[in-house]
Coordinates of C-alpha atoms in Angstrom, one line a residue:
M1 CA -58.1 16.4 -31.2
K2 CA -56.8 19.1 -33.6
T3 CA -54.9 17.8 -36.6
F4 CA -51.3 18.2 -37.6
E5 CA -52.3 20.2 -40.7
E6 CA -54.2 22.7 -38.5
F7 CA -51.2 23.2 -36.4
V8 CA -49.0 23.8 -39.5
D9 CA -51.6 26.5 -40.6
H10 CA -51.4 28.0 -37.1
L11 CA -47.7 28.4 -37.3
S12 CA -47.9 29.8 -40.7
A13 CA -50.4 32.4 -39.6
R14 CA -48.1 33.4 -36.8
N15 CA -45.1 33.6 -39.2
H16 CA -43.1 31.0 -37.4
L17 CA -42.2 28.9 -40.5
L18 CA -39.0 29.6 -42.4
S19 CA -39.9 31.0 -45.8
E20 CA -36.9 29.3 -47.5
S21 CA -38.0 25.9 -46.2
P22 CA -41.6 25.4 -47.4
L23 CA -43.3 22.5 -45.6
D24 CA -45.4 20.0 -47.3
A25 CA -47.8 19.3 -44.4
P26 CA -49.8 16.5 -46.0
A27 CA -46.5 14.6 -46.8
L28 CA -45.3 14.9 -43.2
A29 CA -48.7 14.1 -41.6
G30 CA -48.8 10.7 -40.0
T31 CA -45.0 10.1 -40.1
E32 CA -43.3 9.3 -36.8
K33 CA -41.0 12.3 -36.8
S34 CA -43.3 14.9 -38.4
F35 CA -43.4 17.1 -35.3
R36 CA -39.6 17.1 -35.1
K37 CA -39.2 18.0 -38.8
L38 CA -41.8 20.7 -38.3
W39 CA -39.9 22.2 -35.4
E40 CA -36.6 22.0 -37.4
S41 CA -38.4 24.0 -40.2
T42 CA -39.4 26.9 -37.8
E43 CA -37.5 29.8 -36.3
L44 CA -38.5 28.7 -32.8
S45 CA -36.3 27.3 -30.1
A46 CA -37.2 23.9 -28.6
H47 CA -38.9 25.6 -25.7
G48 CA -40.7 28.2 -27.9
F49 CA -42.0 25.3 -30.1
A50 CA -43.2 23.4 -27.1
D51 CA -45.1 26.5 -25.9
E52 CA -46.8 26.8 -29.2
V53 CA -47.8 23.1 -29.2
A54 CA -49.2 23.3 -25.6
Q55 CA -51.1 26.5 -26.4
F56 CA -52.6 25.1 -29.7
Y57 CA -53.6 21.7 -28.3
E58 CA -54.7 23.2 -25.0
L59 CA -52.5 20.8 -22.9
D60 CA -50.4 21.4 -19.8
R61 CA -46.8 22.5 -20.4
L62 CA -44.0 20.8 -18.4
S63 CA -40.6 22.3 -17.7
L64 CA -37.3 20.4 -17.2
P65 CA -37.3 20.9 -13.3
Q66 CA -40.8 19.4 -13.2
L67 CA -39.6 16.3 -15.2
V68 CA -36.6 15.9 -12.9
A69 CA -38.8 16.0 -9.8
A70 CA -41.4 13.5 -11.3
P71 CA -41.2 9.8 -10.2
A72 CA -40.1 8.2 -13.4
L73 CA -41.7 5.0 -14.8
T74 CA -39.0 4.5 -17.5
A75 CA -38.0 1.1 -16.1
K76 CA -41.3 -0.4 -17.5
F77 CA -40.4 0.5 -21.1
T78 CA -37.5 -0.2 -23.4
P79 CA -34.9 2.6 -23.8
R80 CA -35.3 2.3 -27.6
F81 CA -39.1 3.0 -27.5
L82 CA -38.7 5.9 -25.2
R83 CA -35.9 7.6 -27.2
E84 CA -37.5 7.0 -30.7
S85 CA -40.9 8.1 -29.5
A86 CA -39.6 11.1 -27.5
V87 CA -41.9 10.3 -24.5
F88 CA -41.2 10.3 -20.8
P89 CA -43.7 8.3 -18.6
F90 CA -44.1 9.3 -14.9
E91 CA -46.4 9.1 -12.0
S92 CA -48.3 11.9 -10.2
P93 CA -51.0 12.2 -7.5
E94 CA -53.6 12.4 -10.4
G95 CA -52.3 9.1 -12.0
F96 CA -50.1 8.1 -14.9
K97 CA -48.8 10.8 -17.1
L98 CA -46.9 10.9 -20.4
A99 CA -44.7 13.9 -21.3
V100 CA -44.6 14.1 -25.1
A101 CA -43.3 16.5 -27.8
D102 CA -45.8 15.3 -30.3
P103 CA -49.4 15.2 -29.0
T104 CA -50.7 13.5 -32.1
A105 CA -48.7 10.3 -31.5
G106 CA -51.7 8.3 -30.4
A107 CA -50.0 4.9 -30.9
C108 CA -47.4 5.9 -28.2
V109 CA -50.2 6.8 -25.8
R110 CA -52.0 3.5 -26.3
A111 CA -48.8 1.6 -25.8
A112 CA -48.2 3.4 -22.6
E113 CA -51.7 2.7 -21.3
I114 CA -51.2 -1.0 -22.1
V115 CA -47.9 -1.2 -20.3
L116 CA -49.1 0.8 -17.3
G117 CA -52.5 -0.8 -17.1
G118 CA -54.6 2.3 -16.9
P119 CA -55.4 5.7 -18.5
V120 CA -52.6 8.0 -19.3
R121 CA -52.8 11.8 -19.3
V122 CA -50.7 13.6 -22.0
E123 CA -48.7 16.7 -21.2
I124 CA -46.3 18.7 -23.4
A125 CA -42.5 19.0 -23.0
S126 CA -39.8 20.1 -25.4
F127 CA -37.8 17.6 -27.5
E128 CA -34.6 18.8 -25.8
D129 CA -36.0 18.4 -22.2
I130 CA -37.3 14.9 -23.0
A131 CA -33.9 13.9 -24.4
T132 CA -32.2 15.3 -21.3
I133 CA -34.4 13.6 -18.8
L134 CA -34.2 10.3 -20.7
G135 CA -30.5 10.5 -20.8
E136 CA -30.3 10.9 -17.0
R137 CA -32.9 8.3 -16.0
I138 CA -32.3 5.6 -18.7
G139 CA -28.5 6.1 -18.3
A140 CA -28.7 5.6 -14.5
E141 CA -30.9 2.6 -14.9
E142 CA -28.7 1.0 -17.5
T143 CA -25.6 1.6 -15.3
A144 CA -27.4 0.2 -12.2
R145 CA -28.4 -2.9 -14.2
E146 CA -24.9 -3.3 -15.5
S147 CA -23.5 -2.8 -12.0
E148 CA -25.9 -5.4 -10.6
A149 CA -24.9 -7.9 -13.3
N150 CA -21.2 -7.2 -12.8
F151 CA -21.7 -7.6 -9.0
A152 CA -23.4 -10.9 -9.5
R153 CA -20.6 -12.0 -11.8
L154 CA -18.0 -10.8 -9.3
E155 CA -19.8 -12.7 -6.5
D156 CA -19.7 -15.8 -8.6
D157 CA -16.1 -15.2 -9.4
I158 CA -15.2 -14.7 -5.8
E159 CA -17.0 -17.8 -4.6
S160 CA -15.3 -19.8 -7.4
L161 CA -12.0 -18.3 -6.5
R162 CA -12.5 -19.1 -2.8
D163 CA -13.3 -22.7 -3.7
L164 CA -10.3 -22.9 -5.9
A165 CA -8.1 -21.3 -3.3
S166 CA -9.3 -23.9 -0.7
G167 CA -8.6 -26.8 -3.1
A168 CA -5.9 -29.3 -2.4
P169 CA -3.5 -28.3 -5.3
V170 CA -3.4 -24.6 -4.2
V171 CA -3.2 -25.4 -0.5
R172 CA -0.3 -27.9 -1.2
A173 CA 1.5 -25.2 -3.4
V174 CA 1.4 -22.6 -0.6
N175 CA 2.6 -25.2 2.0
D176 CA 5.4 -26.3 -0.3
M177 CA 6.4 -22.7 -0.9
L178 CA 6.6 -22.0 2.9
E179 CA 8.6 -25.2 3.4
K180 CA 11.0 -24.2 0.7
A181 CA 11.5 -20.8 2.3
M182 CA 12.2 -22.4 5.6
E183 CA 14.7 -24.8 4.0
L184 CA 16.5 -21.9 2.4
R185 CA 16.3 -19.8 5.6
A186 CA 14.6 -17.1 3.6
S187 CA 13.3 -14.0 5.4
D188 CA 10.9 -12.9 2.6
I189 CA 8.9 -14.5 -0.2
H190 CA 8.1 -12.3 -3.2
I191 CA 5.2 -13.5 -5.4
E192 CA 5.0 -11.3 -8.5
P193 CA 2.7 -11.6 -11.5
F194 CA 4.0 -10.7 -15.0
R195 CA 2.6 -11.0 -18.5
E196 CA 4.5 -14.3 -19.0
G197 CA 3.3 -15.8 -15.7
L198 CA 4.1 -15.9 -12.0
T199 CA 7.6 -15.1 -10.7
L200 CA 8.7 -16.4 -7.3
R201 CA 11.7 -15.1 -5.5
M202 CA 13.0 -15.6 -1.9
R203 CA 15.3 -13.3 0.0
V204 CA 18.1 -15.4 1.4
D205 CA 20.8 -13.7 3.5
G206 CA 19.7 -10.3 2.2
L207 CA 19.7 -11.1 -1.5
L208 CA 16.8 -12.3 -3.7
R209 CA 17.0 -15.7 -5.2
A210 CA 14.7 -17.0 -8.0
V211 CA 12.9 -20.3 -7.3
A212 CA 10.5 -22.3 -9.4
A213 CA 6.9 -21.0 -9.2
P214 CA 4.1 -23.6 -8.5
S215 CA 3.0 -24.9 -11.9
D216 CA -0.3 -26.5 -10.7
A217 CA -1.8 -23.5 -9.0
P218 CA -3.4 -20.6 -10.9
P219 CA -1.7 -17.3 -9.9
Q220 CA -4.9 -15.6 -8.7
A221 CA -5.8 -18.7 -6.7
L222 CA -2.4 -18.7 -5.1
I223 CA -2.6 -15.0 -4.1
S224 CA -6.2 -15.6 -2.8
R225 CA -5.0 -18.5 -0.6
I226 CA -2.4 -16.3 0.9
K227 CA -4.9 -13.5 1.5
I228 CA -7.3 -16.0 3.2
L229 CA -4.5 -17.2 5.5
A230 CA -3.7 -13.6 6.4
G231 CA -7.4 -12.7 7.0
L232 CA -7.5 -10.2 4.0
N233 CA -10.4 -9.4 1.7
I234 CA -10.0 -11.5 -1.4
A235 CA -12.6 -9.4 -3.3
E236 CA -10.5 -6.3 -2.9
R237 CA -7.9 -6.3 -5.6
R238 CA -7.5 -2.6 -6.3
L239 CA -6.0 -1.5 -3.0
P240 CA -2.9 -2.6 -1.0
Q241 CA -3.7 -4.8 2.1
D242 CA -1.7 -5.9 5.1
G243 CA -2.3 -8.9 7.3
A244 CA -0.7 -11.5 9.6
A245 CA -1.1 -15.2 10.4
R246 CA 0.4 -18.0 12.4
Q247 CA 1.3 -21.1 10.4
R248 CA 2.7 -24.5 11.2
V249 CA 5.3 -25.5 8.6
G250 CA 6.6 -29.1 9.3
H251 CA 7.5 -29.2 13.0
T252 CA 8.0 -25.4 13.2
E253 CA 5.4 -22.7 14.0
I254 CA 6.0 -19.5 12.2
D255 CA 4.4 -16.0 12.2
I256 CA 4.0 -14.5 8.7
R257 CA 3.2 -10.9 7.7
V258 CA 1.5 -10.5 4.3
A259 CA 1.5 -7.3 2.2
T260 CA -0.3 -7.3 -1.1
M261 CA 0.0 -4.7 -3.9
P262 CA -2.1 -4.2 -7.1
T263 CA 0.2 -4.3 -10.2
Q264 CA -0.4 -4.1 -13.9
H265 CA -0.8 -7.9 -14.3
G266 CA -2.5 -8.7 -11.1
E267 CA -1.7 -8.6 -7.4
S268 CA 1.8 -9.2 -6.0
A269 CA 2.4 -10.3 -2.5
V270 CA 5.3 -10.2 -0.1
I271 CA 5.4 -12.7 2.8
R272 CA 7.7 -11.9 5.7
I273 CA 8.6 -15.0 7.7
L274 CA 9.2 -14.7 11.4
P275 CA 10.0 -18.1 13.0
R276 CA 8.7 -18.2 16.5
D277 CA 11.7 -20.1 17.8
R278 CA 14.2 -17.3 16.9
G279 CA 14.2 -16.3 20.6
L280 CA 17.8 -17.3 21.1
L281 CA 18.9 -13.7 21.3
D282 CA 22.5 -14.0 22.2
V283 CA 24.9 -11.0 22.2
A284 CA 27.7 -13.4 20.9
K285 CA 25.7 -14.0 17.8
L286 CA 25.4 -10.3 16.8
G287 CA 29.1 -10.1 15.9
L288 CA 30.2 -7.3 18.2
S289 CA 34.0 -7.0 18.8
P290 CA 35.1 -7.6 22.4
A291 CA 35.6 -3.9 22.9
D292 CA 32.2 -3.0 21.6
D293 CA 30.5 -5.8 23.5
K294 CA 32.0 -4.4 26.7
L295 CA 30.9 -0.9 25.8
L296 CA 27.4 -2.1 25.1
S297 CA 27.1 -3.8 28.5
R298 CA 28.2 -0.6 30.2
L299 CA 25.7 1.5 28.2
L300 CA 22.8 -0.9 29.1
A301 CA 23.7 -0.6 32.8
M302 CA 22.8 3.1 32.7
P303 CA 19.5 3.9 34.4
H304 CA 18.3 6.5 31.9
G305 CA 19.1 8.1 28.6
L306 CA 18.6 7.5 24.9
I307 CA 20.3 4.7 22.8
A308 CA 19.6 4.7 19.1
V309 CA 20.3 2.0 16.6
T310 CA 20.7 3.2 13.0
G311 CA 20.9 1.7 9.6
P312 CA 18.8 1.1 6.4
T313 CA 15.9 -1.3 6.2
G314 CA 17.0 -4.9 6.6
S315 CA 20.2 -4.1 8.4
G316 CA 19.3 -6.0 11.6
K317 CA 18.3 -3.1 13.8
T318 CA 15.3 -5.0 15.2
T319 CA 17.4 -8.0 16.1
T320 CA 19.9 -5.8 17.9
L321 CA 17.2 -4.1 19.9
A322 CA 15.6 -7.4 20.8
T323 CA 18.9 -8.7 22.0
M324 CA 19.4 -5.6 24.1
L325 CA 16.0 -6.1 25.6
S326 CA 16.7 -9.7 26.4
I327 CA 19.8 -8.5 28.3
L328 CA 17.7 -5.9 30.2
N329 CA 14.8 -8.4 30.7
E330 CA 14.9 -9.0 34.5
P331 CA 12.0 -9.3 37.0
S332 CA 13.1 -6.1 38.6
R333 CA 12.5 -4.1 35.4
K334 CA 9.4 -3.2 33.6
I335 CA 9.9 -3.0 29.9
L336 CA 7.4 -1.6 27.4
T337 CA 7.7 -1.6 23.6
I338 CA 5.8 -0.2 20.7
E339 CA 6.7 -1.8 17.4
D340 CA 5.5 -2.1 13.8
P341 CA 5.3 -5.1 13.7
V342 CA 6.2 -7.1 16.7
E343 CA 8.8 -9.4 15.2
Y344 CA 10.3 -11.1 18.3
E345 CA 8.1 -12.1 21.2
I346 CA 10.1 -11.8 24.4
Q347 CA 8.7 -13.4 27.6
G348 CA 8.4 -10.8 30.3
V349 CA 8.3 -7.8 28.0
N350 CA 5.1 -5.9 27.4
Q351 CA 5.0 -5.5 23.7
S352 CA 2.4 -3.5 21.7
Q353 CA 1.9 -3.2 17.9
V354 CA 1.1 0.0 16.0
K355 CA -2.4 0.2 14.8
A356 CA -2.7 3.5 12.9
S357 CA -6.3 2.8 11.8
I358 CA -7.5 3.2 15.4
G359 CA -5.0 5.9 16.4
L360 CA -2.4 3.8 18.1
T361 CA 0.8 5.4 16.8
F362 CA 4.3 5.5 18.1
A363 CA 3.6 8.9 19.6
S364 CA 0.2 8.0 21.3
A365 CA 1.7 4.8 22.7
L366 CA 4.7 6.7 24.1
R367 CA 2.4 9.1 25.9
A368 CA 0.6 6.2 27.5
F369 CA 3.9 4.4 28.4
V370 CA 5.2 7.2 30.7
R371 CA 2.0 6.7 32.8
Q372 CA 2.7 2.9 33.1
D373 CA 5.7 3.3 35.5
P374 CA 8.2 1.6 33.1
D375 CA 12.0 1.3 33.6
V376 CA 12.8 0.7 29.9
I377 CA 10.9 1.9 26.8
M378 CA 11.6 0.7 23.3
V379 CA 10.2 2.6 20.3
G380 CA 10.4 0.7 17.1
E381 CA 11.3 3.8 15.0
V382 CA 11.4 7.5 15.5
R383 CA 9.7 8.7 12.3
D384 CA 8.4 12.2 13.1
A385 CA 9.0 15.2 15.4
E386 CA 6.2 14.3 17.8
T387 CA 7.6 10.8 18.5
A388 CA 11.2 12.2 18.8
S389 CA 10.1 14.9 21.3
I390 CA 8.2 12.4 23.5
A391 CA 11.1 9.9 23.4
I392 CA 13.6 12.6 24.5
H393 CA 11.3 13.7 27.3
A394 CA 10.9 10.1 28.4
A395 CA 14.6 9.8 28.6
L396 CA 14.8 13.0 30.6
T397 CA 12.3 11.8 33.1
G398 CA 14.4 8.8 34.2
H399 CA 13.7 6.1 31.6
L400 CA 16.1 4.2 29.4
V401 CA 14.8 4.6 25.9
L402 CA 15.8 2.4 23.0
T403 CA 14.9 3.3 19.4
T404 CA 15.9 3.1 15.8
L405 CA 16.6 5.7 13.1
H406 CA 17.4 5.7 9.4
T407 CA 20.8 7.2 8.9
E408 CA 23.9 6.0 7.1
T409 CA 26.4 6.4 10.0
A410 CA 26.2 6.7 13.8
A411 CA 27.3 10.4 13.7
A412 CA 24.5 11.2 11.3
A413 CA 21.9 10.4 13.9
V414 CA 22.7 13.6 15.8
P415 CA 21.8 16.0 13.0
R416 CA 18.9 13.8 12.1
L417 CA 17.4 14.1 15.6
L418 CA 18.0 17.9 15.5
D419 CA 16.3 18.0 12.1
L420 CA 13.2 16.3 13.7
G421 CA 12.9 19.3 16.0
V422 CA 14.8 18.0 19.1
E423 CA 16.4 20.9 21.0
G424 CA 20.2 20.7 21.1
F425 CA 20.5 21.1 24.8
L426 CA 18.0 18.3 25.4
L427 CA 19.9 15.9 23.0
K428 CA 23.0 16.7 25.0
S429 CA 21.4 15.7 28.2
T430 CA 19.8 12.5 27.0
L431 CA 21.9 10.9 24.1
R432 CA 24.1 8.1 25.6
A433 CA 25.1 6.3 22.4
V434 CA 24.4 5.6 18.8
I435 CA 24.9 2.1 17.2
A436 CA 25.2 2.0 13.4
Q437 CA 25.2 -1.4 11.7
R438 CA 24.9 -3.4 8.5
L439 CA 24.6 -7.1 7.8
V440 CA 27.3 -9.0 5.9
R441 CA 26.9 -12.5 4.6
I442 CA 29.1 -15.1 6.3
L443 CA 31.2 -17.5 4.2
C444 CA 30.1 -21.1 4.1
D445 CA 32.5 -23.0 6.4
R446 CA 32.3 -26.1 4.2
C447 CA 33.4 -24.6 0.8
K448 CA 35.2 -21.2 1.4
R449 CA 38.6 -20.9 -0.1
R450 CA 41.6 -19.2 1.5
R451 CA 44.1 -17.4 -0.6
L452 CA 46.9 -14.8 -0.5
L453 CA 46.0 -11.2 -1.6
E454 CA 48.3 -10.4 -4.5
P455 CA 49.6 -7.0 -5.6
A456 CA 47.6 -7.5 -8.8
D457 CA 44.4 -7.6 -6.7
L458 CA 45.1 -4.2 -5.2
S459 CA 45.9 -2.8 -8.7
A460 CA 42.7 -4.2 -10.2
D461 CA 40.5 -2.7 -7.4
H462 CA 41.8 0.3 -5.4
R463 CA 39.1 -0.2 -2.8
Y464 CA 41.1 -3.1 -1.2
A465 CA 43.8 -0.6 -0.2
A466 CA 41.2 2.0 0.8
V467 CA 39.8 -0.3 3.4
G468 CA 43.2 -1.2 4.8
L469 CA 43.9 -4.6 3.1
K470 CA 47.5 -5.2 1.9
A471 CA 49.2 -7.5 -0.4
G472 CA 50.5 -10.6 1.4
E473 CA 47.4 -10.9 3.7
F474 CA 45.2 -14.0 3.6
I475 CA 41.6 -13.6 2.6
C476 CA 38.8 -16.0 2.1
E477 CA 36.4 -16.1 -0.9
P478 CA 33.1 -17.9 -1.7
V479 CA 33.1 -21.1 -3.7
G480 CA 29.6 -22.7 -3.4
C481 CA 28.5 -26.1 -2.4
E482 CA 25.3 -28.1 -1.7
R483 CA 25.1 -26.9 1.9
C484 CA 25.0 -23.2 0.9
G485 CA 23.0 -23.8 -2.3
G486 CA 25.9 -22.7 -4.5
A487 CA 25.9 -19.2 -3.0
G488 CA 29.2 -19.6 -1.1
Y489 CA 27.6 -17.9 1.9
R490 CA 25.4 -19.1 4.7
G491 CA 24.0 -16.8 7.3
R492 CA 24.7 -13.2 8.2
Q493 CA 26.3 -11.2 10.9
G494 CA 26.4 -7.6 11.9
I495 CA 29.2 -5.1 11.5
F496 CA 29.0 -2.2 13.9
E497 CA 30.2 1.1 15.0
L498 CA 29.3 2.3 18.5
L499 CA 29.4 6.1 19.1
E500 CA 29.5 6.9 22.8
S501 CA 28.6 10.4 23.9
T502 CA 32.1 11.3 25.2
D503 CA 33.1 14.8 26.4
E504 CA 34.4 15.7 23.0
V505 CA 31.3 14.4 21.2
Y506 CA 29.1 16.1 23.8
E507 CA 30.6 19.5 23.0
L508 CA 29.8 19.1 19.3
V509 CA 26.1 18.3 19.9
G510 CA 24.1 21.5 19.2
P511 CA 21.9 23.4 16.7
H512 CA 24.7 23.4 14.1
A513 CA 26.1 19.9 14.7
D514 CA 28.2 18.5 11.9
A515 CA 28.2 14.7 11.4
R516 CA 31.7 14.7 10.0
A517 CA 33.1 16.5 13.0
I518 CA 31.2 14.3 15.4
D519 CA 32.5 11.2 13.5
A520 CA 36.1 12.4 13.6
A521 CA 35.8 13.1 17.4
A522 CA 34.3 9.7 18.1
R523 CA 37.1 8.0 16.1
R524 CA 39.7 9.9 18.1
G525 CA 37.9 8.7 21.2
G526 CA 38.4 5.1 20.1
M527 CA 35.3 4.3 18.0
T528 CA 35.7 1.5 15.5
T529 CA 33.9 2.3 12.2
M530 CA 31.8 -0.2 10.4
I531 CA 34.4 -0.6 7.6
E532 CA 37.1 -1.3 10.2
D533 CA 34.9 -3.9 11.9
A534 CA 34.1 -5.5 8.6
V535 CA 37.8 -5.7 7.6
R536 CA 38.5 -7.4 11.0
K537 CA 35.9 -10.0 10.0
V538 CA 37.6 -10.4 6.6
R539 CA 41.0 -11.0 8.2
A540 CA 39.3 -13.6 10.6
G541 CA 38.0 -15.4 7.5
L542 CA 34.3 -14.8 8.3
T543 CA 33.4 -12.9 5.2
S544 CA 34.9 -11.7 1.9
P545 CA 36.2 -8.4 0.7
A546 CA 33.6 -8.3 -2.0
E547 CA 30.8 -8.7 0.5
V548 CA 32.2 -5.9 2.7
L549 CA 32.5 -3.5 -0.3
R550 CA 28.9 -4.4 -1.2
V551 CA 27.3 -3.2 2.0
T552 CA 29.7 -0.5 3.3
T553 CA 31.1 2.8 2.2
V554 CA 34.7 3.8 2.5
R555 CA 35.1 7.1 4.3

């Protein structure tokens, strides 16, 4: 093997050494980084220097693409050895090979032969190419090893979490939480992690109420228990998940819908409670006035057309639709529904649930429904133009179609449907009525207080006069007792406005329909607005003026 000093003389003869950086060859010989220092003292690039080394020592020269394509053996060596020695071991059809930048590093070659258990052939590569390939291969291996270790730790964590979630304290905490929700008649349970700990709130009669969080159950274990009940993946904590379950709480069987969401301090969960014995769908319990009750009965007797129920989320639209279906539910009628989710199970009604992941959407279900020979079709919600178009055509072809929309008033449903792409002349032919509604809390019978409305009350809040209340009228207000949990209210009832497609309203339905004009025409035709229906309930002592003003808008 030619010596290092001979290679220095070779470079000097070819005028590659920098004149201002004289090199003391004997001093550098035998040091670990002599070849790197020699390269840094030349005018050559990394590739040019490697070419000179390969030519002088009569060894094969490797390029970076050849190194990338070679089967690496870096896993058999420590990353520190490979980086400090600037060597890259790999395998070829001829046997083991070692790409080096310094062919005089005999100690590295002998170390490689010991590790690989056989002779190693040396080939030349540049310092830069070896650093690049080591960065790629060692970095990937270190990441893979770290991922494997993390995965193993995660698997251990998940199993520990699963065991913890199945333990008696956590199971008891979840059961107690569901029992408390049933006791309070809550519709939803909100479990929210914050920096200070877990916060638990329950929605009772439309408003959230804080309750004591379980103290003997770790937050993560509590969420995991809920996810296990709902059939969700407890290992997935980065994405939202939705699930459902059927649980027995005390002597009652309930359906629950679970939705989880990753937050800054962990996963939050919302549990929607759907008691399975809520099937007492009675029109009298909705809160319709006698006139509106009579009008609804007449509308449901129609053989075809579209009836829409409107209002924001949580305004009782689903309950109203389910009650209407229970009225229509006779052996002589075939009723099909597509809902998201199915909240009320009605015997004799064919109910389907949206599953967007497999393509079962409102629109696709509606297309299939019209081939099932139905008499009544219920669409949980018209969300897009395609669903609106199919629903309108179903109403045109002799079906009674019930659906919901998100609008503030009954009259606003007309421009909303037109905005979804429904032709004005088709809407005229199919729209039979729109029912707008809200839910107001009902005063607790045991503790409500009746008092006279004073002129000072009207002066303090002008909205009393705006809704039609006058001084000298009797109103009832909440007090709070043990029965209502101190809230002063117990239960909710709907306030409604039923817009029927009368002749005057019919003429206003078109491409440029104005909700205010339609509303005015409907009121002239005898429609009672939601605020008027609410004030009627105030005068009857069912609810309070403050509650009415909370949920309705004076117009």
